[in-house]
XYZ file of C-alpha atoms in Angstrom:
361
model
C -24.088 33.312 -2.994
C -24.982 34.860 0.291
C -28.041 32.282 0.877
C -25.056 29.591 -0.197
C -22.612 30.698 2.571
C -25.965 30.674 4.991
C -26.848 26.843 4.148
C -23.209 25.652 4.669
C -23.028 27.523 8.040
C -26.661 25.876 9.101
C -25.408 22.230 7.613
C -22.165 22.694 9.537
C -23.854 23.153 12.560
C -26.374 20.751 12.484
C -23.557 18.360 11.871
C -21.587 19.260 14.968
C -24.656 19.147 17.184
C -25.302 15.509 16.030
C -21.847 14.541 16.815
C -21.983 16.168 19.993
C -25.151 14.723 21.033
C -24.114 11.427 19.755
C -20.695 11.738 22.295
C -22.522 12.244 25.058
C -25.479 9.898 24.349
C -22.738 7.148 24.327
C -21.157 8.620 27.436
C -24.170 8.578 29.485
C -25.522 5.082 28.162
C -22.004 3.255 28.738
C -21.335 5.639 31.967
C -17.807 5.927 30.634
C -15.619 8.350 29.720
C -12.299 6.950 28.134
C -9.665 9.537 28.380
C -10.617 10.632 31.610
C -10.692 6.386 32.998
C -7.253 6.392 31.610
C -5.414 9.372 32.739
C -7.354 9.723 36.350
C -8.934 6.466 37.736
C -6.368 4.001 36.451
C -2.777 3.749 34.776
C -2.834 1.215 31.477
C 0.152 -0.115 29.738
C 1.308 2.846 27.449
C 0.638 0.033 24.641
C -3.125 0.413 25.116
C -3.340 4.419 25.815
C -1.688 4.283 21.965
C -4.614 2.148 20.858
C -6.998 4.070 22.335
C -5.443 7.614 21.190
C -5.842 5.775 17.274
C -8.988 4.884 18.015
C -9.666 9.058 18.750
C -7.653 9.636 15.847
C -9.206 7.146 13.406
C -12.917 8.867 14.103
C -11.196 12.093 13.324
C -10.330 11.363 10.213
C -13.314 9.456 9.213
C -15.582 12.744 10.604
C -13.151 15.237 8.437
C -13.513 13.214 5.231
C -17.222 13.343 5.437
C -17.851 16.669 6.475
C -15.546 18.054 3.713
C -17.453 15.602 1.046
C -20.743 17.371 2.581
C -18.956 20.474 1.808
C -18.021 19.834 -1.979
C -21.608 18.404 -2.220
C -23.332 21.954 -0.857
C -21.281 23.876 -3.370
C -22.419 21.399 -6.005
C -25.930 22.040 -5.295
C -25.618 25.695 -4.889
C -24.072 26.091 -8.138
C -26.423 23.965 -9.888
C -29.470 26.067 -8.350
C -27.645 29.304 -9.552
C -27.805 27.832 -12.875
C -31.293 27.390 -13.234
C -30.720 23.610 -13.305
C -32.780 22.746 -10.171
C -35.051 24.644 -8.028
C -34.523 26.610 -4.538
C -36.888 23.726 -3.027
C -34.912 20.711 -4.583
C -31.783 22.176 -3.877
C -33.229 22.791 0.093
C -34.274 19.254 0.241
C -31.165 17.680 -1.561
C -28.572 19.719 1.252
C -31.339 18.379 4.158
C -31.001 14.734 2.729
C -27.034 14.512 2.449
C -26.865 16.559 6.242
C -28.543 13.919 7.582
C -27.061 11.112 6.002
C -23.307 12.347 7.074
C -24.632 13.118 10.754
C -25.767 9.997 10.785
C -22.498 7.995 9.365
C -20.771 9.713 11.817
C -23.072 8.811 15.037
C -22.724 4.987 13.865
C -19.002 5.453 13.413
C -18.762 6.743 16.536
C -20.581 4.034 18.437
C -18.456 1.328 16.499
C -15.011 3.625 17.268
C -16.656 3.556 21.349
C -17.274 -0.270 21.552
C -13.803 -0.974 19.728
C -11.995 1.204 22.696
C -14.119 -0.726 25.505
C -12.602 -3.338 24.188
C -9.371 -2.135 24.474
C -10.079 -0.797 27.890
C -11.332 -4.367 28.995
C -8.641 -6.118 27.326
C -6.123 -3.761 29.416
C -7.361 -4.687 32.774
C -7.872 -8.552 32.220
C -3.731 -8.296 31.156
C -4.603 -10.344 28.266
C -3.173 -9.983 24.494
C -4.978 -7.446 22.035
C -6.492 -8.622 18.901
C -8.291 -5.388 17.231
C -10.180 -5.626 13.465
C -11.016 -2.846 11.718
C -12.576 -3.824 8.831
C -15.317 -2.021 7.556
C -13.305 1.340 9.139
C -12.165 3.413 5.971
C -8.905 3.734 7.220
C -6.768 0.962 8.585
C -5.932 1.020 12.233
C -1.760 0.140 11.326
C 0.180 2.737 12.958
C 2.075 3.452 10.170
C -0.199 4.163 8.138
C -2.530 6.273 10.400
C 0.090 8.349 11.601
C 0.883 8.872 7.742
C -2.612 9.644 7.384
C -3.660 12.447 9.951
C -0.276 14.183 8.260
C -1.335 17.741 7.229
C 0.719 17.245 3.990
C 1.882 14.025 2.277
C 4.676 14.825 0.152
C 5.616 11.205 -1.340
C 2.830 9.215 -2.396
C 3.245 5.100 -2.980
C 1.333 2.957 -4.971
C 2.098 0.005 -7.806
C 2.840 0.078 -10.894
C 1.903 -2.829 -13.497
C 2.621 -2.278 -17.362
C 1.095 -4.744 -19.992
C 2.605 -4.430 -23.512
C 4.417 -6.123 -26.800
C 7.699 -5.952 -27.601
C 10.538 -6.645 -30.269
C 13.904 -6.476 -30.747
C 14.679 -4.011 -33.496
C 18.586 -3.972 -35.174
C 20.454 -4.349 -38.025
C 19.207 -7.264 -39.480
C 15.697 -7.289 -36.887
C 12.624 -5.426 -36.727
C 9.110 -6.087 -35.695
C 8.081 -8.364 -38.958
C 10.754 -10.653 -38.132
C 8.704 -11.642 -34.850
C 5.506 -13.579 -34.169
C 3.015 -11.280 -32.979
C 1.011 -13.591 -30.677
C 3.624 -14.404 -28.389
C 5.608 -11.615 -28.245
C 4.736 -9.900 -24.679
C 6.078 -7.738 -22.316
C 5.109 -7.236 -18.031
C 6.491 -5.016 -15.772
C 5.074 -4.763 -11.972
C 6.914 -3.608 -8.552
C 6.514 -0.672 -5.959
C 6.442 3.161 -7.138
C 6.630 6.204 -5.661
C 5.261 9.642 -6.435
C 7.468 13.205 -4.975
C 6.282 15.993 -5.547
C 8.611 19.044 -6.567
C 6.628 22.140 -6.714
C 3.990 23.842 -4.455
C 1.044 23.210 -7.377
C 1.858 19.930 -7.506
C 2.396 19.913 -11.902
C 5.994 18.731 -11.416
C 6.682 15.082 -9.655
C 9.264 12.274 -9.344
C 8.103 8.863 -10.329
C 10.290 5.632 -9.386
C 10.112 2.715 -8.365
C 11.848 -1.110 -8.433
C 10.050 -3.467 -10.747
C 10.237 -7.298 -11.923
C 9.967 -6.833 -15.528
C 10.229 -9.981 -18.446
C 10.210 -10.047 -22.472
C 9.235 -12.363 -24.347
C 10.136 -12.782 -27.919
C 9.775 -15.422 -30.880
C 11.367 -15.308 -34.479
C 9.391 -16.290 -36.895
C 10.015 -18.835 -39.635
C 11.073 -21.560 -37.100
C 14.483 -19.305 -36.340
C 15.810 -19.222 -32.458
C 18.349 -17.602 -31.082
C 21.469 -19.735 -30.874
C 22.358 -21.348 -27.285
C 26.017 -22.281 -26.049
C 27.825 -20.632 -28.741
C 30.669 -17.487 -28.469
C 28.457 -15.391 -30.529
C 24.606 -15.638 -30.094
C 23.483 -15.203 -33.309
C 19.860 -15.813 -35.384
C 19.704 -19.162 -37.067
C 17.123 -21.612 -38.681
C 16.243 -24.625 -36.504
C 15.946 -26.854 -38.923
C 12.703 -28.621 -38.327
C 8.767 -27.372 -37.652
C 7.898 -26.072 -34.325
C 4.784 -25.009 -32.997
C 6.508 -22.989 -30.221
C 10.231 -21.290 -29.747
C 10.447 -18.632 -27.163
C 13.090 -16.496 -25.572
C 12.573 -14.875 -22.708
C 14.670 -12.714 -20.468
C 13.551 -11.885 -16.896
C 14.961 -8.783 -15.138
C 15.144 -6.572 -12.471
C 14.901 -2.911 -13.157
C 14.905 0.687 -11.688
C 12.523 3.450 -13.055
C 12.994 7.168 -13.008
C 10.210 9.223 -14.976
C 9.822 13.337 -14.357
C 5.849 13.783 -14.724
C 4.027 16.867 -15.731
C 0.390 16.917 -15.389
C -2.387 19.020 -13.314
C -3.892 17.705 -10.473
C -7.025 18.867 -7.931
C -5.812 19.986 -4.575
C -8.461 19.034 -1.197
C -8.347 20.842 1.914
C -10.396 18.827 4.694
C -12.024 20.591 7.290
C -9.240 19.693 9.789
C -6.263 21.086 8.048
C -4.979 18.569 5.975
C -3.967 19.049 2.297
C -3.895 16.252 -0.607
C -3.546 16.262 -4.316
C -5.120 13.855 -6.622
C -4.832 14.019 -10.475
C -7.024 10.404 -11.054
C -9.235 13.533 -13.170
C -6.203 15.218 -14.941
C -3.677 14.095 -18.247
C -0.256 13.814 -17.627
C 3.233 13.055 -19.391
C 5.857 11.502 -18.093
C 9.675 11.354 -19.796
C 12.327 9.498 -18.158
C 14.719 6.608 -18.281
C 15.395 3.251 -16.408
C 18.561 0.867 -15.839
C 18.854 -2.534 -14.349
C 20.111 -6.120 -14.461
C 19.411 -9.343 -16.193
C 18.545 -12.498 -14.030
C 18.030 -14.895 -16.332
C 17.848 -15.731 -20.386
C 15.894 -18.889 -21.518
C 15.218 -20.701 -24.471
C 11.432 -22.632 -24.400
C 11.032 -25.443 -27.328
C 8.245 -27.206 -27.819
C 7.605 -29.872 -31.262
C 6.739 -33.098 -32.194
C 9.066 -35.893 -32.872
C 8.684 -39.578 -33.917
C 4.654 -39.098 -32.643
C 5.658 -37.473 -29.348
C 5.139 -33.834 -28.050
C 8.900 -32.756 -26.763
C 9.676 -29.998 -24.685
C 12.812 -28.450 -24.252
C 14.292 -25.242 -22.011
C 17.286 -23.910 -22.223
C 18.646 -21.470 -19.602
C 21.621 -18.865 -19.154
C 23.271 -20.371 -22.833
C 23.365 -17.129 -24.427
C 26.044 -14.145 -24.396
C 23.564 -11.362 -23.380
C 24.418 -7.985 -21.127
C 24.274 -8.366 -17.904
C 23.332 -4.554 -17.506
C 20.716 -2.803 -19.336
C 19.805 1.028 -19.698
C 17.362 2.739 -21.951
C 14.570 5.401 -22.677
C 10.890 5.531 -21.479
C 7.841 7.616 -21.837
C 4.065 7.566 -21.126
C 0.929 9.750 -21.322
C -2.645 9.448 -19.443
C -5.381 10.094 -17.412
C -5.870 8.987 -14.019
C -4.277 5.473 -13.183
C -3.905 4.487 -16.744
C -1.288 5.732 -19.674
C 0.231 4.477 -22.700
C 3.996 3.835 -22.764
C 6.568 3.390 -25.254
C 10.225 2.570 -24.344
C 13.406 1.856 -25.812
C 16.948 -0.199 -24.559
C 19.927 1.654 -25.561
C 22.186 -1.017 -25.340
C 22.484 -4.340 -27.369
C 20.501 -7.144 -25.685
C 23.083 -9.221 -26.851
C 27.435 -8.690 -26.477
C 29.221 -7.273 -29.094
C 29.932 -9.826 -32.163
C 25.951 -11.361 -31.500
C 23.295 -10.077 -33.404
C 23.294 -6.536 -32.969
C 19.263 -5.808 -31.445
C 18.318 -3.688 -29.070
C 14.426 -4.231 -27.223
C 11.738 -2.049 -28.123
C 7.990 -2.387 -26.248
C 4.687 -0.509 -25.659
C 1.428 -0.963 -24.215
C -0.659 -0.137 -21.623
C 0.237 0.921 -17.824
C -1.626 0.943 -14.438
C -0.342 3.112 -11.904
């Protein structure tokens, strides 16, 4: 453990020498020094000293993340040496190999994060309009999001959220038989966020606003009734090779999720949680509103194929409110939910929508 503690110590300063000397390589080969141009020699718009200071900031960042990876990866290898699994020479030249590969990175990272801030400098005194790209850098140069990123501690995390599923309406007189299980399908996609509610990170607040849309089809050439009081479940009268409903909505989740997750510390203070390795539940509910109902016919009459939509002709809820639950690993879970309330107003055909299927968070 000792000879461990010894090799991080040597790796870590091997690193910081090759950073150093890669700094003032670039100094003395460019004969500029950036800060010091800006605050002493000349005064830039405070629009460029910003760009510059993300510039700093983006290297930072990029340096932390690889020298805490280098980290983790020393550890690895130590433990795996005091396991017998490889020997004191292997594990030498393995640390050697992955020092010099990060040193590296961050010398040509450094160059690149130098020639985009001459540019920035030259750009200032020409006067002229500032067109920066940054791809290729790990982290985007938006201030938003940088400023987000060199936080020590994130405690909301965003992302999106798409579920993938089949669903049915399930009542009185309806359950799943009564649909045709090819072309019943649910989606669900929108915005999410993640809040965490304890120091450990197990406990969090998921929500978001999602665009969700079932789709449903009676079998036995039935449809739901258009432009009548009571929407109700009646035989068409004639073959049809396809008669869909579908109801697009807009719709508010709120899920409590339990779960472990692996907590990072990087090298330069900051603190972040991941769980993409760890199971979790999450139990919760949602509510929303209905945008539109529609009724898609398509058969053949006298020789010709006809198709024919119907839209807004039903007496569905407006508002909608229900149960949901899901459990996973990573970005990926199962969920099942349920609507409390009746799809359709009361005196319709009593049904309320049940789906599950896959989600990607």
């Amino acid at each position: 453990m000792r000879t461990g503690l010894l090799w991080i110590s040597f790796i870590t300063y091997l690193l910081c020498t090759a950073a150093g000397f890669a700094q003032e390589k670039t100094n003395t080969v460019d004969n500029w020094k950036y800060q010091d141009s800006l605050s002493n020699d000349k005064q830039y718009p405070k629009y460029y000293q910003k760009k510059i200071d993300d510039l700093n900031s983006l290297h930072q960042l990029y340096e932390s993340e690889l020298r805490t990876e280098l980290k983790e990866y020393v550890e690895k290898v130590n433990k795996d040496l005091e396991k017998g699994k490889i020997s004191a020479d292997k594990a030498q030249e393995l640390k050697r190999e992955r020092a010099a590969q990060v040193a590296a990175l961050i010398t040509s990272h450094k160059k690149r994060i130098e020639a985009e801030k001459d540019f920035v400098v030259t750009e200032a005194e020409k006067g002229g309009s500032l067109s920066i790209s940054t791809k290729g850098v790990e982290i985007s140069l938006n201030g938003e999001n940088l400023q987000r990123e060199k936080k020590k501690f994130i405690k909301t995390q965003r992302g999106f959220s798409l579920s993938l599923g089949y669903n049915f309406l399930n009542g009185d007189i309806l359950g799943i038989n009564d649909f045709s299980y090819p072309n019943n399908n649910y989606i669900a996609f929108g915005p999410s966020w993640l809040t965490q509610l304890d120091e450990k990170n197990h406990i969090r607040i998921r929500y978001g606003i999602e665009y969700q849309s079932h789709g449903l089809e009676l079998n036995g050439n039935r449809i739901f009734t258009p432009n009548t009081d009571d929407t109700m479940v009646a035989p068409i009268g004639f073959s049809v090779e396809k008669a869909k409903f579908r109801q697009d909505q807009l719709m508010v989740p709120v899920h409590f999720e339990f779960g472990g997750t692996e907590k990072r510390e990087y090298e330069d203070g900051r603190v972040r949680f991941t769980s993409d390795n760890n199971w979790k539940v999450g139990i919760g509910g949602f509510a929303g509103l209905n945008l539109s109902s529609r009724l898609k016919l398509k058969y053949e009459e006298n020789g010709r194929d006809i198709k024919q939509t119907t839209i807004n002709a039903f007496e569905n809820n407006v508002f909608f409110y229900g149960l949901d639950a899901y459990i996973g690993k990573g970005n990926i879970s199962f969920f099942g939910r349920m609507n409390l309330n009746d799809v359709f107003k009361s005196g319709s055909v009593d049904g309320q929508y049940v789906s599950f299927g896959i989600r990607f968070i």
